[in-house]
Structure formats: C-alpha cells, structure tokens
Amino acid sequence: MCEATVFVSKGKDLEKVMEDVVELRREGDKLLLVDVFGEQRIISAKVGEVQLMDHRIVLREG
Amino acid sequence: MCEATVFVSKGKDLEKVMEDVVELRREGDKLLLVDVFGEQRIISAKVGEVQLMDHRIVLREG
C-alpha cells in the first residue's frame, strides 16, 4: 500500500500531522488531507516535499 | 511500488508530465520531479492533488 505519513516542517524539526494519508488536495489556500479510514484534516500549508518511496509528505506552513 | 504519474491540469484536461515519479520537491517557486530512473524535471507549478491509491499527482501551473 502507498499511504504516506504527513509532516509539517517547523524550523529544522518535523511535526507529524497525520498517518496513513491516501489523498491530499488543495482547497483554496489550505490543504485537505484524507487518511485510509476517511478521516479528514484541513491544514493551512503548502506541499514542500513528496517522497513516495519513503511514504513521506512534508508540508510547509502558511 | 508507489511511483506516481504526474499531470498538469489545463482547464478541464490533464496533460501528462512524467511517469514513475518517486520524488517531488519544492524549489523556490518551481517543483523538482524525480523519477525512478533518477531523471529530473523542473516545472513551474504547484501541487493541486495527490492521490496515492491512484498513483496520481495533479499539478497546477503558475
């Protein structure tokens, strides 16, 4: 399976936002995250990095 | 494997940009795409949508 863990970069640290994410979609200036269970989360951020082999997506706030 | 095909949305159409992408990274106002063979492509776009189960990433130009 190809779920990813989504982090937000805070300076040099990564803060975990959501696990098992299967969908990420821009909604205006926010991002909608959806996990494998259908749980949703909206976050004010931009996509900084998508590492598909590492199952990792890093967002940048703002 | 979790490679994705990257498209750019052009109005209602999707134009394929790159297949077998494993990495996507923001570089200033552009995006760097890297495929499974290490081929790179830089495109002036933003991430609109990431569909991990469909192995599909849709960008928006500009």
Coordinates of N, CA and C in Angstrom, one line a residue:
Chain A
M1 N 0.9 -1.2 0.0 CA 0.0 0.0 0.0 C 0.9 1.3 0.0
C2 N 0.3 2.3 -0.4 CA 1.1 3.5 -0.6 C 0.7 4.7 0.2
E3 N 0.1 4.4 1.4 CA -0.2 5.5 2.3 C 1.1 6.3 2.7
A4 N 0.9 7.5 3.1 CA 2.1 8.3 3.5 C 1.8 8.9 4.9
T5 N 2.9 9.2 5.5 CA 2.8 10.0 6.8 C 3.0 11.4 6.4
V6 N 2.2 12.3 6.9 CA 2.3 13.7 6.5 C 2.9 14.5 7.7
F7 N 4.0 15.3 7.5 CA 4.6 16.1 8.5 C 4.5 17.6 8.1
V8 N 4.7 18.4 9.1 CA 4.9 19.8 8.8 C 6.3 20.2 9.3
S9 N 7.0 20.9 8.5 CA 8.3 21.3 8.9 C 8.2 22.6 9.7
K10 N 8.9 22.5 10.9 CA 8.9 23.6 11.9 C 10.4 23.9 12.1
G11 N 10.9 24.9 11.4 CA 12.4 25.1 11.5 C 13.1 23.9 11.0
K12 N 13.9 23.3 11.9 CA 14.6 22.1 11.5 C 13.9 20.8 11.9
D13 N 12.8 20.9 12.6 CA 12.1 19.8 13.1 C 10.9 19.4 12.2
L14 N 10.5 18.2 12.2 CA 9.3 17.7 11.5 C 8.3 17.3 12.5
E15 N 7.1 17.9 12.4 CA 6.0 17.5 13.3 C 5.0 16.7 12.6
K16 N 4.7 15.5 13.1 CA 3.8 14.6 12.5 C 2.3 15.2 12.5
V17 N 1.7 15.2 11.4 CA 0.3 15.8 11.3 C -0.7 14.6 11.2
M18 N -0.4 13.6 10.3 CA -1.4 12.6 10.1 C -0.7 11.4 9.4
E19 N -1.1 10.2 9.8 CA -0.6 9.0 9.3 C -1.6 8.4 8.3
D20 N -1.1 7.4 7.5 CA -1.9 6.7 6.6 C -2.7 7.5 5.6
V21 N -2.1 8.6 5.2 CA -2.8 9.5 4.3 C -2.8 9.0 2.9
V22 N -4.0 9.0 2.3 CA -4.1 8.5 0.9 C -4.4 9.6 -0.1
E23 N -4.9 10.7 0.4 CA -5.3 11.8 -0.5 C -4.9 13.1 0.1
L24 N -4.5 14.0 -0.8 CA -4.1 15.4 -0.4 C -4.6 16.3 -1.5
R25 N -5.3 17.3 -1.1 CA -5.9 18.1 -2.1 C -5.9 19.6 -1.7
R26 N -5.5 20.5 -2.7 CA -5.6 21.9 -2.4 C -7.0 22.4 -2.4
E27 N -7.4 23.1 -1.3 CA -8.7 23.8 -1.3 C -8.4 25.2 -1.0
G28 N -8.4 26.1 -2.0 CA -8.0 27.5 -1.8 C -6.6 27.6 -1.3
D29 N -6.4 28.2 -0.1 CA -5.1 28.3 0.4 C -4.8 27.3 1.5
K30 N -5.7 26.3 1.6 CA -5.5 25.3 2.6 C -5.3 23.9 1.9
L31 N -4.9 22.9 2.7 CA -4.8 21.6 2.1 C -5.7 20.6 2.9
L32 N -6.4 19.8 2.2 CA -7.3 18.8 2.7 C -6.5 17.5 2.7
L33 N -6.4 16.9 3.9 CA -5.8 15.5 4.0 C -6.8 14.5 4.3
V34 N -6.7 13.4 3.7 CA -7.7 12.3 3.9 C -6.9 11.0 4.2
D35 N -7.2 10.3 5.3 CA -6.5 9.1 5.6 C -7.2 7.9 5.1
V36 N -6.7 6.7 5.3 CA -7.2 5.5 4.7 C -8.6 5.1 5.4
F37 N -8.8 5.7 6.5 CA -10.1 5.5 7.2 C -11.2 6.5 6.8
G38 N -10.8 7.5 6.0 CA -11.7 8.5 5.6 C -11.7 9.7 6.5
E39 N -10.9 9.7 7.5 CA -10.7 10.9 8.4 C -10.1 12.0 7.6
Q40 N -10.6 13.2 7.9 CA -10.2 14.4 7.1 C -9.5 15.4 8.1
R41 N -8.6 16.1 7.5 CA -8.0 17.2 8.3 C -7.6 18.3 7.3
I42 N -8.0 19.5 7.7 CA -7.6 20.7 6.8 C -6.5 21.5 7.5
I43 N -5.5 21.8 6.8 CA -4.3 22.5 7.3 C -3.9 23.6 6.4
S44 N -3.5 24.7 7.0 CA -3.0 25.8 6.3 C -1.5 25.6 6.0
A45 N -1.3 25.1 4.8 CA 0.1 24.7 4.5 C 0.2 24.5 3.0
K46 N 1.5 24.4 2.6 CA 1.8 24.0 1.2 C 2.6 22.8 1.1
V47 N 2.6 22.1 0.0 CA 3.4 20.9 -0.1 C 4.9 21.3 -0.4
G48 N 5.7 20.8 0.5 CA 7.2 21.1 0.3 C 7.9 19.9 -0.3
E49 N 7.4 18.7 0.0 CA 8.2 17.6 -0.5 C 7.3 16.3 -0.5
V50 N 7.4 15.5 -1.5 CA 6.7 14.2 -1.5 C 7.7 13.2 -1.8
Q51 N 7.9 12.2 -0.9 CA 8.9 11.2 -1.0 C 8.1 9.9 -1.1
L52 N 7.8 9.4 -2.3 CA 6.9 8.3 -2.4 C 7.5 7.0 -1.9
M53 N 8.8 6.8 -2.1 CA 9.4 5.5 -1.6 C 9.5 5.5 -0.1
D54 N 9.6 6.7 0.5 CA 9.7 6.7 2.0 C 8.3 6.9 2.6
H55 N 7.3 7.0 1.8 CA 5.9 7.2 2.3 C 5.8 8.5 3.2
R56 N 6.4 9.5 2.7 CA 6.5 10.7 3.5 C 6.2 12.0 2.7
I57 N 5.3 12.8 3.2 CA 5.0 14.1 2.6 C 5.3 15.2 3.6
V58 N 6.1 16.2 3.2 CA 6.4 17.2 4.2 C 5.8 18.5 3.7
L59 N 5.0 19.1 4.6 CA 4.3 20.4 4.3 C 5.1 21.6 4.9
R60 N 4.8 22.7 4.3 CA 5.3 24.0 4.9 C 4.2 24.8 5.3
E61 N 4.2 25.3 6.5 CA 3.0 26.1 7.0 C 2.9 27.5 6.3
G62 N 1.7 28.0 6.2 CA 1.5 29.3 5.7 C 1.0 29.3 4.3
Chain B
M1 N 5.1 -1.1 -5.6 CA 5.8 0.2 -5.7 C 4.8 1.3 -5.7
C2 N 5.3 2.5 -5.3 CA 4.4 3.6 -5.1 C 4.7 4.8 -6.0
E3 N 5.3 4.5 -7.2 CA 5.6 5.6 -8.1 C 4.2 6.2 -8.5
A4 N 4.3 7.5 -8.9 CA 3.1 8.1 -9.4 C 3.3 8.7 -10.8
T5 N 2.2 8.9 -11.5 CA 2.2 9.7 -12.7 C 1.8 11.1 -12.4
V6 N 2.6 12.0 -12.9 CA 2.3 13.4 -12.6 C 1.7 14.1 -13.8
F7 N 0.6 14.8 -13.6 CA -0.1 15.5 -14.6 C -0.1 17.0 -14.3
V8 N -0.4 17.8 -15.3 CA -0.7 19.2 -15.1 C -2.1 19.4 -15.6
S9 N -2.9 20.1 -14.8 CA -4.3 20.4 -15.2 C -4.3 21.6 -16.1
K10 N -4.9 21.5 -17.3 CA -5.0 22.5 -18.3 C -6.5 22.7 -18.5
G11 N -7.1 23.7 -17.8 CA -8.6 23.8 -17.9 C -9.2 22.5 -17.4
K12 N -9.9 21.8 -18.3 CA -10.6 20.6 -17.8 C -9.8 19.3 -18.2
D13 N -8.6 19.6 -18.9 CA -7.8 18.4 -19.3 C -6.6 18.2 -18.4
L14 N -6.1 17.0 -18.4 CA -4.9 16.7 -17.7 C -3.8 16.3 -18.7
E15 N -2.7 17.0 -18.6 CA -1.6 16.7 -19.5 C -0.5 15.9 -18.7
K16 N -0.1 14.8 -19.2 CA 0.9 14.0 -18.5 C 2.2 14.7 -18.6
V17 N 2.9 14.8 -17.5 CA 4.2 15.5 -17.4 C 5.3 14.4 -17.3
M18 N 5.1 13.4 -16.4 CA 6.2 12.5 -16.1 C 5.6 11.2 -15.4
E19 N 6.1 10.1 -15.8 CA 5.7 8.8 -15.2 C 6.7 8.3 -14.2
D20 N 6.3 7.4 -13.4 CA 7.2 6.7 -12.4 C 7.9 7.7 -11.5
V21 N 7.2 8.7 -11.1 CA 7.8 9.7 -10.2 C 7.9 9.2 -8.8
V22 N 9.0 9.4 -8.2 CA 9.2 8.9 -6.8 C 9.4 10.0 -5.8
E23 N 9.8 11.2 -6.4 CA 10.1 12.3 -5.5 C 9.6 13.6 -6.2
L24 N 9.1 14.5 -5.3 CA 8.6 15.8 -5.8 C 9.1 16.8 -4.7
R25 N 9.7 17.9 -5.1 CA 10.2 18.8 -4.1 C 10.1 20.2 -4.5
R26 N 9.7 21.1 -3.7 CA 9.5 22.5 -4.0 C 10.9 23.1 -4.0
E27 N 11.2 23.8 -5.1 CA 12.5 24.6 -5.2 C 12.1 26.0 -5.5
G28 N 12.0 26.9 -4.5 CA 11.6 28.2 -4.8 C 10.2 28.2 -5.3
D29 N 9.9 28.8 -6.4 CA 8.5 28.8 -7.0 C 8.3 27.7 -8.0
K30 N 9.3 26.8 -8.1 CA 9.2 25.7 -9.0 C 9.1 24.3 -8.3
L31 N 8.8 23.3 -9.0 CA 8.8 21.9 -8.5 C 9.8 21.1 -9.2
L32 N 10.6 20.4 -8.4 CA 11.5 19.4 -9.0 C 10.8 18.0 -8.9
L33 N 10.8 17.3 -10.1 CA 10.3 16.0 -10.1 C 11.4 15.0 -10.4
V34 N 11.4 13.9 -9.7 CA 12.5 12.9 -10.0 C 11.8 11.5 -10.2
D35 N 12.1 10.9 -11.3 CA 11.5 9.6 -11.5 C 12.4 8.4 -11.0
V36 N 11.9 7.2 -11.1 CA 12.5 6.0 -10.6 C 13.9 5.8 -11.2
F37 N 14.2 6.4 -12.4 CA 15.5 6.2 -13.0 C 16.4 7.3 -12.7
G38 N 15.9 8.3 -11.9 CA 16.8 9.4 -11.5 C 16.7 10.6 -12.4
E39 N 15.8 10.4 -13.5 CA 15.6 11.6 -14.4 C 14.9 12.7 -13.6
Q40 N 15.3 13.9 -13.9 CA 14.8 15.1 -13.2 C 14.0 16.0 -14.2
R41 N 13.1 16.7 -13.7 CA 12.4 17.7 -14.5 C 11.9 18.8 -13.5
I42 N 12.1 20.0 -14.0 CA 11.7 21.2 -13.1 C 10.5 21.8 -13.9
I43 N 9.5 22.1 -13.1 CA 8.3 22.7 -13.7 C 7.8 23.8 -12.8
S44 N 7.3 24.8 -13.5 CA 6.7 25.9 -12.7 C 5.3 25.6 -12.4
A45 N 5.0 25.1 -11.3 CA 3.7 24.6 -10.9 C 3.6 24.4 -9.4
K46 N 2.3 24.2 -9.0 CA 2.0 23.9 -7.6 C 1.3 22.6 -7.5
V47 N 1.4 22.0 -6.4 CA 0.7 20.7 -6.2 C -0.8 21.0 -6.0
G48 N -1.6 20.4 -6.8 CA -3.1 20.6 -6.7 C -3.7 19.4 -5.9
E49 N -3.2 18.2 -6.2 CA -3.8 17.0 -5.7 C -2.8 15.8 -5.7
V50 N -2.8 15.0 -4.6 CA -2.0 13.8 -4.6 C -3.0 12.7 -4.2
Q51 N -3.1 11.7 -5.2 CA -4.0 10.6 -5.0 C -3.1 9.3 -4.9
L52 N -2.7 8.9 -3.7 CA -1.7 7.9 -3.5 C -2.2 6.5 -4.0
M53 N -3.5 6.2 -3.8 CA -4.0 4.9 -4.2 C -4.1 4.8 -5.7
D54 N -4.3 6.0 -6.4 CA -4.4 6.0 -7.8 C -3.0 6.3 -8.5
H55 N -2.0 6.5 -7.7 CA -0.7 6.8 -8.2 C -0.7 8.0 -9.1
R56 N -1.4 9.0 -8.6 CA -1.6 10.2 -9.5 C -1.3 11.5 -8.7
I57 N -0.5 12.4 -9.3 CA -0.3 13.7 -8.7 C -0.7 14.7 -9.8
V58 N -1.6 15.6 -9.4 CA -2.0 16.7 -10.3 C -1.5 18.0 -9.9
L59 N -0.8 18.7 -10.8 CA -0.2 20.0 -10.6 C -1.0 21.1 -11.2
R60 N -0.9 22.3 -10.7 CA -1.5 23.4 -11.3 C -0.4 24.4 -11.8
E61 N -0.4 24.8 -13.0 CA 0.6 25.7 -13.5 C 0.6 27.0 -12.8
G62 N 1.8 27.7 -12.8 CA 2.0 29.1 -12.3 C 2.4 29.1 -10.9

